[in-house]
Tab-separated table of C-alpha atoms in Angstrom:
chain	number	residue	atom	x	y	z
A	67	UNK	CA	-10.896	15.368	4.866
A	68	UNK	CA	-10.448	18.368	7.155
A	69	UNK	CA	-7.366	19.301	8.897
A	70	UNK	CA	-7.772	19.516	12.546
A	71	UNK	CA	-5.255	20.658	15.498
A	72	UNK	CA	-3.806	17.101	16.590
A	73	UNK	CA	-2.701	16.660	20.401
A	74	UNK	CA	-0.068	14.379	19.403
A	75	UNK	CA	2.381	15.834	22.162
A	76	UNK	CA	0.223	14.214	24.756
A	77	UNK	CA	1.055	10.639	23.133
A	78	UNK	CA	4.274	11.155	22.497
A	79	UNK	CA	5.630	12.329	26.168
A	80	UNK	CA	4.110	8.933	27.782
A	81	UNK	CA	6.341	7.029	25.640
A	82	UNK	CA	9.186	9.317	25.567
A	83	UNK	CA	9.500	8.955	29.369
A	84	UNK	CA	9.095	5.609	29.520
A	85	UNK	CA	11.430	4.587	27.280
A	86	UNK	CA	14.363	6.883	28.943
A	87	UNK	CA	13.594	4.422	32.040
A	88	UNK	CA	14.916	1.765	29.962
A	89	UNK	CA	18.390	0.741	31.386
A	90	UNK	CA	21.162	0.406	28.974
A	91	UNK	CA	20.888	-3.408	28.573
A	92	UNK	CA	22.777	-3.467	25.203
A	93	UNK	CA	24.751	0.036	23.999
A	94	UNK	CA	22.933	2.436	22.401
A	95	UNK	CA	24.458	2.146	18.803
A	96	UNK	CA	22.611	2.762	16.187
A	97	UNK	CA	25.042	0.570	13.340
A	98	UNK	CA	24.287	-1.917	15.610
A	99	UNK	CA	20.689	-1.869	15.429
A	100	UNK	CA	20.774	-1.258	11.709
A	101	UNK	CA	22.663	-4.761	11.140
A	102	UNK	CA	20.526	-6.704	14.000
A	103	UNK	CA	16.890	-5.785	14.310
A	104	UNK	CA	15.804	-7.907	11.192
A	105	UNK	CA	14.633	-11.182	10.706
A	106	UNK	CA	17.878	-12.607	8.832
A	107	UNK	CA	20.440	-11.653	11.548
A	108	UNK	CA	18.205	-13.296	14.259
A	109	UNK	CA	18.127	-16.278	12.534
A	110	UNK	CA	21.829	-16.415	11.338
A	111	UNK	CA	22.687	-15.658	14.909
A	112	UNK	CA	20.253	-18.519	16.020
A	113	UNK	CA	21.794	-20.925	12.994
A	114	UNK	CA	25.341	-20.547	14.508
A	115	UNK	CA	23.848	-21.015	17.849
A	116	UNK	CA	22.229	-24.462	17.175
A	117	UNK	CA	25.799	-25.406	15.596
A	118	UNK	CA	27.738	-27.469	17.740
A	119	UNK	CA	30.845	-26.883	16.748
A	120	UNK	CA	30.353	-22.642	16.042
A	121	UNK	CA	32.774	-20.262	17.667
A	122	UNK	CA	30.213	-19.389	20.414
A	123	UNK	CA	31.652	-22.773	22.615
A	124	UNK	CA	28.292	-24.232	23.442
A	125	UNK	CA	28.389	-27.426	22.176
A	126	UNK	CA	25.496	-29.397	21.551
A	127	UNK	CA	24.023	-27.553	24.952
A	128	UNK	CA	22.239	-24.950	23.065
A	129	UNK	CA	20.873	-27.213	20.319
A	130	UNK	CA	19.263	-29.668	23.341
A	131	UNK	CA	17.487	-27.048	24.990
A	132	UNK	CA	16.191	-26.266	21.803
A	133	UNK	CA	14.784	-29.691	21.596
A	134	UNK	CA	13.713	-29.330	25.017
A	135	UNK	CA	11.947	-26.246	24.261
A	136	UNK	CA	10.164	-27.739	21.463
A	137	UNK	CA	9.139	-30.901	23.261
A	138	UNK	CA	7.842	-29.051	26.375
A	139	UNK	CA	5.633	-26.631	24.651
A	140	UNK	CA	4.248	-29.546	22.580
A	141	UNK	CA	3.511	-31.424	25.697
A	142	UNK	CA	1.800	-28.756	27.580
A	143	UNK	CA	-1.729	-30.221	27.277
A	144	UNK	CA	-3.464	-26.715	27.786
A	145	UNK	CA	-2.042	-25.775	24.451
A	146	UNK	CA	-3.604	-28.626	22.650
A	147	UNK	CA	-0.500	-29.001	19.819
A	148	UNK	CA	-0.633	-32.156	17.862
A	149	UNK	CA	0.666	-35.220	19.383
A	150	UNK	CA	1.865	-37.963	17.062
A	151	UNK	CA	4.487	-40.502	16.981
A	152	UNK	CA	7.206	-38.245	14.644
A	153	UNK	CA	6.674	-35.246	17.070
A	154	UNK	CA	8.781	-34.335	19.512
A	155	UNK	CA	7.325	-35.144	23.247
A	156	UNK	CA	8.503	-34.110	26.900
A	157	UNK	CA	7.940	-36.895	29.653
A	158	UNK	CA	6.549	-40.471	29.154
A	159	UNK	CA	2.697	-39.369	28.862
A	160	UNK	CA	2.079	-39.026	25.267
A	161	UNK	CA	2.682	-39.737	21.498
A	162	UNK	CA	5.788	-38.634	20.626
A	163	UNK	CA	9.537	-38.613	20.751
A	164	UNK	CA	11.918	-38.045	23.718
A	165	UNK	CA	14.460	-35.668	23.034
A	166	UNK	CA	16.756	-37.770	25.764
A	167	UNK	CA	17.609	-40.342	22.752
A	168	UNK	CA	19.386	-37.680	20.398
A	169	UNK	CA	23.204	-36.933	20.212
A	170	UNK	CA	23.207	-34.082	18.463
A	171	UNK	CA	27.180	-33.601	17.676
A	172	UNK	CA	26.552	-35.007	14.365
A	173	UNK	CA	23.217	-32.383	13.706
A	174	UNK	CA	23.704	-29.863	11.180
A	175	UNK	CA	21.854	-26.254	11.526
A	176	UNK	CA	21.312	-24.427	7.527
A	177	UNK	CA	19.564	-21.467	6.661
A	178	UNK	CA	17.085	-21.197	3.620
A	179	UNK	CA	16.899	-25.066	2.987
A	180	UNK	CA	14.901	-25.673	-0.185
A	181	UNK	CA	12.188	-28.116	-0.402
A	182	UNK	CA	11.209	-29.085	-3.920
A	183	UNK	CA	8.143	-30.180	-5.449
A	184	UNK	CA	7.188	-33.804	-5.579
A	185	UNK	CA	8.170	-35.458	-9.255
A	186	UNK	CA	4.433	-35.651	-9.984
A	187	UNK	CA	4.024	-31.822	-9.718
A	188	UNK	CA	3.223	-30.484	-12.820
A	189	UNK	CA	3.133	-26.606	-12.098
A	190	UNK	CA	4.279	-24.690	-9.030
A	191	UNK	CA	8.126	-24.301	-7.269
A	192	UNK	CA	9.451	-25.538	-3.750
A	193	UNK	CA	10.098	-23.795	-1.051
A	194	UNK	CA	12.734	-21.968	0.808
A	195	UNK	CA	12.687	-22.722	4.702
A	196	UNK	CA	14.084	-20.522	7.209
A	197	UNK	CA	16.048	-22.567	9.222
A	198	UNK	CA	16.303	-26.493	9.299
A	199	UNK	CA	18.140	-28.572	11.767
A	200	UNK	CA	18.276	-31.707	10.758
A	201	UNK	CA	20.560	-35.163	11.681
A	202	UNK	CA	20.362	-37.710	9.465
A	203	UNK	CA	22.150	-40.653	10.617
A	204	UNK	CA	19.829	-43.683	11.152
A	205	UNK	CA	20.545	-43.514	14.660
A	206	UNK	CA	18.995	-40.676	15.399
A	207	UNK	CA	17.042	-39.256	12.258
A	208	UNK	CA	15.432	-35.707	13.325
A	209	UNK	CA	14.500	-32.785	10.893
A	210	UNK	CA	12.848	-29.834	12.590
A	211	UNK	CA	11.844	-26.840	10.375
A	212	UNK	CA	12.322	-23.155	12.021
A	213	UNK	CA	9.783	-20.166	10.485
A	214	UNK	CA	11.312	-17.218	12.168
A	215	UNK	CA	9.891	-13.927	12.555
A	216	UNK	CA	10.612	-10.476	14.190
A	217	UNK	CA	8.823	-7.489	13.036
A	218	UNK	CA	6.214	-9.215	10.381
A	219	UNK	CA	3.789	-12.454	10.594
A	220	UNK	CA	3.668	-15.372	8.328
A	221	UNK	CA	2.026	-15.178	4.408
A	222	UNK	CA	-1.341	-17.023	3.904
A	223	UNK	CA	-0.617	-20.910	3.094
A	224	UNK	CA	2.991	-19.969	3.852
A	225	UNK	CA	3.089	-22.482	7.533
A	226	UNK	CA	0.899	-25.342	5.265
A	227	UNK	CA	3.034	-25.197	2.436
A	228	UNK	CA	6.194	-25.736	4.048
A	229	UNK	CA	4.650	-28.752	6.200
A	230	UNK	CA	2.973	-30.322	3.180
A	231	UNK	CA	6.388	-30.456	1.394
A	232	UNK	CA	8.311	-31.101	4.254
A	233	UNK	CA	6.245	-34.351	4.841
A	234	UNK	CA	6.152	-35.332	0.927
A	235	UNK	CA	9.673	-35.110	0.939
A	236	UNK	CA	11.072	-36.579	4.078
A	237	UNK	CA	7.734	-38.983	6.040
A	238	UNK	CA	9.619	-42.253	4.199
A	239	UNK	CA	13.317	-41.470	5.658
A	240	UNK	CA	13.506	-38.942	8.902
A	241	UNK	CA	11.602	-40.411	12.094
A	242	UNK	CA	11.214	-37.749	13.996
A	243	UNK	CA	9.542	-34.156	12.118
A	244	UNK	CA	8.375	-31.384	13.957
A	245	UNK	CA	7.603	-27.432	13.139
A	246	UNK	CA	8.253	-24.159	15.193
A	247	UNK	CA	6.646	-20.975	14.653
A	248	UNK	CA	9.569	-18.913	15.880
A	249	UNK	CA	8.213	-14.658	16.701
A	250	UNK	CA	9.444	-11.839	19.017
A	251	UNK	CA	6.431	-12.983	22.207
A	252	UNK	CA	5.438	-16.015	20.664
A	253	UNK	CA	2.421	-15.354	19.012
A	254	UNK	CA	0.187	-17.847	16.887
A	255	UNK	CA	1.104	-17.647	12.943
A	256	UNK	CA	-2.037	-15.634	11.364
A	257	UNK	CA	-3.504	-18.072	9.250
A	258	UNK	CA	-7.041	-18.164	6.931
A	259	UNK	CA	-9.761	-19.514	8.918
A	260	UNK	CA	-9.673	-22.673	6.396
A	261	UNK	CA	-6.382	-24.069	7.916
A	262	UNK	CA	-6.371	-22.644	10.966
A	263	UNK	CA	-6.792	-25.609	13.334
A	264	UNK	CA	-4.152	-27.582	11.105
A	265	UNK	CA	-1.114	-24.764	11.143
A	266	UNK	CA	-2.074	-23.978	15.094
A	267	UNK	CA	-1.898	-27.220	15.970
A	268	UNK	CA	1.160	-28.669	13.879
A	269	UNK	CA	3.369	-25.508	14.277
A	270	UNK	CA	4.253	-24.842	18.090
A	271	UNK	CA	4.909	-21.110	18.504
A	272	UNK	CA	8.032	-20.371	20.280
A	273	UNK	CA	9.593	-16.740	21.554
A	274	UNK	CA	12.784	-14.823	20.918
A	275	UNK	CA	11.985	-13.304	24.627
A	276	UNK	CA	10.922	-15.973	26.425
A	277	UNK	CA	12.653	-19.467	24.888
A	278	UNK	CA	15.018	-18.438	23.377
A	279	UNK	CA	16.782	-15.492	25.894
A	280	UNK	CA	15.915	-18.138	28.733
A	281	UNK	CA	17.990	-21.135	27.227
A	282	UNK	CA	20.863	-17.670	26.563
A	283	UNK	CA	20.614	-16.960	29.978
A	284	UNK	CA	20.829	-20.794	31.424
A	285	UNK	CA	24.262	-21.487	29.102
A	286	UNK	CA	25.283	-18.362	29.669
A	287	UNK	CA	28.211	-19.120	32.354
A	288	UNK	CA	29.310	-21.545	29.339
A	289	UNK	CA	30.551	-19.277	27.107
A	290	UNK	CA	32.464	-16.084	27.407
A	291	UNK	CA	31.468	-15.196	23.575
A	292	UNK	CA	31.209	-11.843	22.901
A	293	UNK	CA	28.482	-12.377	20.252
A	294	UNK	CA	26.011	-14.492	22.390
A	295	UNK	CA	26.478	-12.222	25.269
A	296	UNK	CA	25.275	-9.384	22.912
A	297	UNK	CA	22.645	-11.349	21.573
A	298	UNK	CA	21.502	-11.836	25.334
A	299	UNK	CA	21.704	-8.564	25.756
A	300	UNK	CA	19.621	-7.543	22.563
A	301	UNK	CA	16.750	-10.234	23.225
A	302	UNK	CA	17.018	-8.658	27.229
A	303	UNK	CA	16.164	-4.884	25.429
A	304	UNK	CA	13.372	-6.067	23.347
A	305	UNK	CA	12.082	-7.690	26.381
A	306	UNK	CA	12.438	-4.226	28.413
A	307	UNK	CA	10.617	-2.145	25.801
A	308	UNK	CA	7.610	-4.633	25.902
A	309	UNK	CA	7.289	-4.528	30.119
A	310	UNK	CA	7.229	-0.406	29.877
A	311	UNK	CA	3.339	-1.044	29.640
A	312	UNK	CA	2.448	1.667	27.378
A	313	UNK	CA	0.121	-0.058	24.995
A	314	UNK	CA	-2.838	2.261	24.670
A	315	UNK	CA	-0.103	5.010	23.600
A	316	UNK	CA	1.379	3.022	21.351
A	317	UNK	CA	-1.427	2.386	19.803
A	318	UNK	CA	-2.445	5.688	19.572
A	319	UNK	CA	0.738	6.919	18.146
A	320	UNK	CA	0.690	4.098	15.705
A	321	UNK	CA	-3.144	5.513	14.461
A	322	UNK	CA	-1.710	8.752	14.486
A	323	UNK	CA	0.857	7.943	12.130
A	324	UNK	CA	-1.106	6.579	9.849
A	325	UNK	CA	-3.577	9.136	10.040
A	326	UNK	CA	-1.184	11.773	9.201
A	327	UNK	CA	0.688	10.300	6.518
A	328	UNK	CA	-2.611	9.208	4.702
A	329	UNK	CA	-3.383	13.540	5.558
A	330	UNK	CA	-0.341	14.870	3.552
A	331	UNK	CA	-0.547	12.655	0.859
A	332	UNK	CA	-4.784	13.205	0.721
A	333	UNK	CA	-3.045	16.754	0.181
A	334	UNK	CA	-0.414	16.156	-1.940
A	335	UNK	CA	-2.951	13.955	-4.239
A	336	UNK	CA	-5.699	17.486	-4.395
A	337	UNK	CA	-2.852	19.139	-5.074
A	338	UNK	CA	-2.119	17.117	-8.258
A	339	UNK	CA	-5.570	16.809	-9.532
A	340	UNK	CA	-6.380	18.166	-12.567
A	341	UNK	CA	-10.310	16.533	-12.724
A	342	UNK	CA	-12.503	15.601	-10.003
A	343	UNK	CA	-11.808	15.378	-6.366
A	344	UNK	CA	-10.547	12.897	-3.663
A	345	UNK	CA	-12.041	11.717	-0.547
A	346	UNK	CA	-12.066	9.544	2.112
A	347	UNK	CA	-14.334	7.133	3.505
A	348	UNK	CA	-16.241	7.956	6.470
A	349	UNK	CA	-15.756	4.939	8.202
A	350	UNK	CA	-12.177	4.016	7.259
A	351	UNK	CA	-10.412	7.756	6.253
A	352	UNK	CA	-7.348	5.430	5.282
A	353	UNK	CA	-9.285	4.281	2.095
A	354	UNK	CA	-9.845	7.090	-0.029
A	355	UNK	CA	-11.707	7.349	-3.716
A	356	UNK	CA	-11.584	9.655	-6.801
A	357	UNK	CA	-14.830	11.294	-8.070
A	358	UNK	CA	-14.347	10.514	-11.635
A	359	UNK	CA	-13.994	6.216	-10.420
A	360	UNK	CA	-15.847	5.413	-7.333
A	361	UNK	CA	-15.538	1.616	-7.732
A	362	UNK	CA	-11.359	2.083	-6.935
A	363	UNK	CA	-9.830	2.603	-3.758
A	364	UNK	CA	-6.414	3.604	-2.698
A	365	UNK	CA	-5.458	1.858	0.774
A	366	UNK	CA	-3.324	2.917	3.148
A	367	UNK	CA	-1.422	0.446	5.332
A	368	UNK	CA	1.440	0.739	8.418
A	369	UNK	CA	3.906	-1.352	9.491
A	370	UNK	CA	5.638	-1.960	12.812
A	371	UNK	CA	9.066	-0.595	10.927
A	372	UNK	CA	7.176	2.186	9.749
A	373	UNK	CA	6.762	1.279	6.036
A	374	UNK	CA	3.732	2.909	4.813
A	375	UNK	CA	2.008	0.648	1.836
A	376	UNK	CA	0.139	2.102	-0.641
A	377	UNK	CA	-2.162	0.349	-3.219
A	378	UNK	CA	-4.756	0.588	-5.768
A	379	UNK	CA	-7.752	-1.877	-5.656
A	380	UNK	CA	-11.096	-2.243	-7.302
A	381	UNK	CA	-13.574	-4.396	-5.543
A	382	UNK	CA	-11.522	-5.472	-3.091
A	383	UNK	CA	-8.810	-6.721	-5.999
A	384	UNK	CA	-5.449	-5.020	-6.294
A	385	UNK	CA	-5.024	-2.636	-9.308
A	386	UNK	CA	-1.312	-2.493	-9.114
A	387	UNK	CA	1.590	-4.057	-6.903
A	388	UNK	CA	1.819	-2.008	-3.656
A	389	UNK	CA	4.439	1.187	-3.371
A	390	UNK	CA	6.354	0.867	0.037
A	391	UNK	CA	7.412	4.221	1.554
A	392	UNK	CA	10.120	3.933	4.289
A	393	UNK	CA	11.204	6.988	5.976
A	394	UNK	CA	14.513	7.433	6.489
A	395	UNK	CA	16.268	9.820	9.223
A	396	UNK	CA	15.088	13.273	7.183
A	397	UNK	CA	11.279	14.419	7.453
A	398	UNK	CA	11.649	16.466	4.289
A	399	UNK	CA	13.025	13.554	2.686
A	400	UNK	CA	9.636	11.641	3.695
A	401	UNK	CA	7.666	14.709	2.080
A	402	UNK	CA	9.577	14.376	-0.815
A	403	UNK	CA	8.799	10.606	-1.242
A	404	UNK	CA	4.689	11.455	-0.848
A	405	UNK	CA	4.673	14.183	-3.736
A	406	UNK	CA	6.663	11.684	-6.102
A	407	UNK	CA	4.712	8.686	-5.174
A	408	UNK	CA	1.385	10.839	-5.149
A	409	UNK	CA	2.253	11.332	-8.572
A	410	UNK	CA	2.974	8.171	-9.410
A	411	UNK	CA	-0.354	6.997	-8.286
A	412	UNK	CA	-2.068	8.819	-11.240
A	413	UNK	CA	-0.444	6.202	-13.389
A	414	UNK	CA	-1.465	3.398	-11.687
A	415	UNK	CA	-5.077	4.516	-10.274
A	416	UNK	CA	-6.256	5.681	-13.642
A	417	UNK	CA	-6.164	3.998	-17.060
A	418	UNK	CA	-5.588	7.319	-18.676
A	419	UNK	CA	-3.573	9.291	-16.188
A	420	UNK	CA	-3.117	12.567	-18.266
A	421	UNK	CA	-7.084	13.600	-17.808
A	422	UNK	CA	-6.057	13.666	-13.918
A	423	UNK	CA	-2.944	14.576	-13.552
A	424	UNK	CA	-1.839	18.726	-13.650
A	425	UNK	CA	1.148	19.743	-14.243
A	426	UNK	CA	1.956	21.668	-11.225
A	427	UNK	CA	5.623	21.412	-10.222
A	428	UNK	CA	6.947	19.980	-6.698
A	429	UNK	CA	7.423	21.819	-4.201
A	430	UNK	CA	10.411	24.180	-3.512
A	431	UNK	CA	10.172	23.274	-0.168
A	432	UNK	CA	8.792	20.035	0.984
A	433	UNK	CA	7.051	21.117	4.295
A	434	UNK	CA	5.531	24.699	2.826
A	435	UNK	CA	2.152	23.283	3.868
A	436	UNK	CA	0.313	24.139	7.365
A	437	UNK	CA	-0.643	20.264	7.498
A	438	UNK	CA	3.078	18.968	6.896
A	439	UNK	CA	4.933	22.092	9.574
A	440	UNK	CA	1.881	20.502	12.031
A	441	UNK	CA	3.208	17.035	11.857
A	442	UNK	CA	6.852	17.312	11.542
A	443	UNK	CA	7.860	16.643	15.326
A	444	UNK	CA	5.222	13.910	15.213
A	445	UNK	CA	7.366	11.854	12.075
A	446	UNK	CA	11.050	13.276	13.846
A	447	UNK	CA	9.874	11.543	16.937
A	448	UNK	CA	9.115	8.462	15.283
A	449	UNK	CA	12.200	8.389	12.717
A	450	UNK	CA	14.180	9.285	15.801
A	451	UNK	CA	12.902	6.322	18.008
A	452	UNK	CA	12.272	4.165	15.138
A	453	UNK	CA	14.011	0.737	16.593
A	454	UNK	CA	12.041	1.222	19.931
A	455	UNK	CA	8.814	1.962	17.819
A	456	UNK	CA	9.064	-1.398	16.179
A	457	UNK	CA	9.111	-3.098	18.832
A	458	UNK	CA	6.133	-1.255	20.379
A	459	UNK	CA	4.252	-1.728	17.761
A	460	UNK	CA	4.925	-4.915	17.340
A	461	UNK	CA	3.138	-5.631	20.485
A	462	UNK	CA	0.074	-4.589	19.136
A	463	UNK	CA	-2.561	-6.796	18.940
A	464	UNK	CA	-4.969	-5.096	16.218
A	465	UNK	CA	-3.573	-5.683	12.794
A	466	UNK	CA	-0.915	-3.545	11.207
A	467	UNK	CA	-3.867	-1.390	9.209
A	468	UNK	CA	-6.649	0.969	9.235
A	469	UNK	CA	-10.036	-0.937	10.186
A	470	UNK	CA	-11.711	-2.013	7.205
A	471	UNK	CA	-8.527	-2.611	5.519
A	472	UNK	CA	-7.211	-5.920	4.662
A	473	UNK	CA	-4.036	-7.405	6.769
A	474	UNK	CA	-0.997	-7.015	5.107
A	475	UNK	CA	1.074	-9.521	3.398
A	476	UNK	CA	4.587	-9.351	1.366
A	477	UNK	CA	3.366	-10.597	-1.772
A	478	UNK	CA	2.919	-8.159	-4.698
A	479	UNK	CA	5.402	-5.146	-3.056
A	480	UNK	CA	6.713	-2.736	-5.407
A	481	UNK	CA	9.908	-1.225	-3.637
A	482	UNK	CA	10.120	1.327	-6.085
A	483	UNK	CA	10.806	3.827	-3.190
A	484	UNK	CA	12.530	2.392	-0.147
A	485	UNK	CA	15.030	4.407	1.814
């Protein structure tokens, strides 16, 4: 992997200039972003808004609007969602239950709602659903399962498992059962081909920046609650970032960051190599192999939150759990992390690591190499604008991995290094 001059400044400047034009919809407070730009906080806030007795002062208005949004989306014939007597509907046409008949003053919204396996299951465990809105009064008989995402996607089989367990447990007792996949911009869930039709027809896709923001805006006059207002401002800020129109530059930056990180890591692997040589694949430079064990490969994947996943595989099957490298605010520490992970990789990739890992010491200065000095401004821009970039990277249609690499999921992660 030869080092070449990289025109990264041509990628950075259009993004930097576009971001500077975004009006401060929400106060640029780093601590606020650290606390709030995550799925858990978003789902906690949604649960609070769905609680008719919450301190937001909206009563049942938000919950009613949420059900209406589900019903409208499911009844949109162009979306080809499933229509059954157990699902919500909007208007008089088609199968389903209209939202006008529910009285939600006695409903509950619960986070991490546990649904166990049935009695006849000999093995397996139940599932924790992100959020469930339910009213088990006989006059209402309602249950809505919500899987919320922000900067990630669902795992294979996850949604199908949730629905199967829910139907098994509640079909006899709850008349109305609906399913919502709530993401930043309303994307469809990522599912294997074997279950694509089933999942995408049963789980309707709603968005934080569309459906939830519109509902909050509509109800804004009904509350003066500071937290509800700031949540609305944060979602508007997320909308503004998507609207600046730098998808092509964002994709270039994403690929350049992955390339730069893998090049720096590749350099460190070879510096520590005592036998043989590491090389990259021609068609996928983010997959590395060692000359002594060519059937084994080292895979790199970059996530929208700038986390780098590294995993050894053989014939497509993982040899070890993934290592997660998350940069903090100091690029020197990112380089130190890559040094530590490179050493750890030898113990995960080889059966006898002592034959391949030399005894070279850690570099006194992490960015001593020409390559690391060259890429420092690129990494500094990324960590300084990490909140905005994870939004831009989440908008990309491409998989969060190099071409030829599998789409990552969160199973089998080992956060041994996680800043």
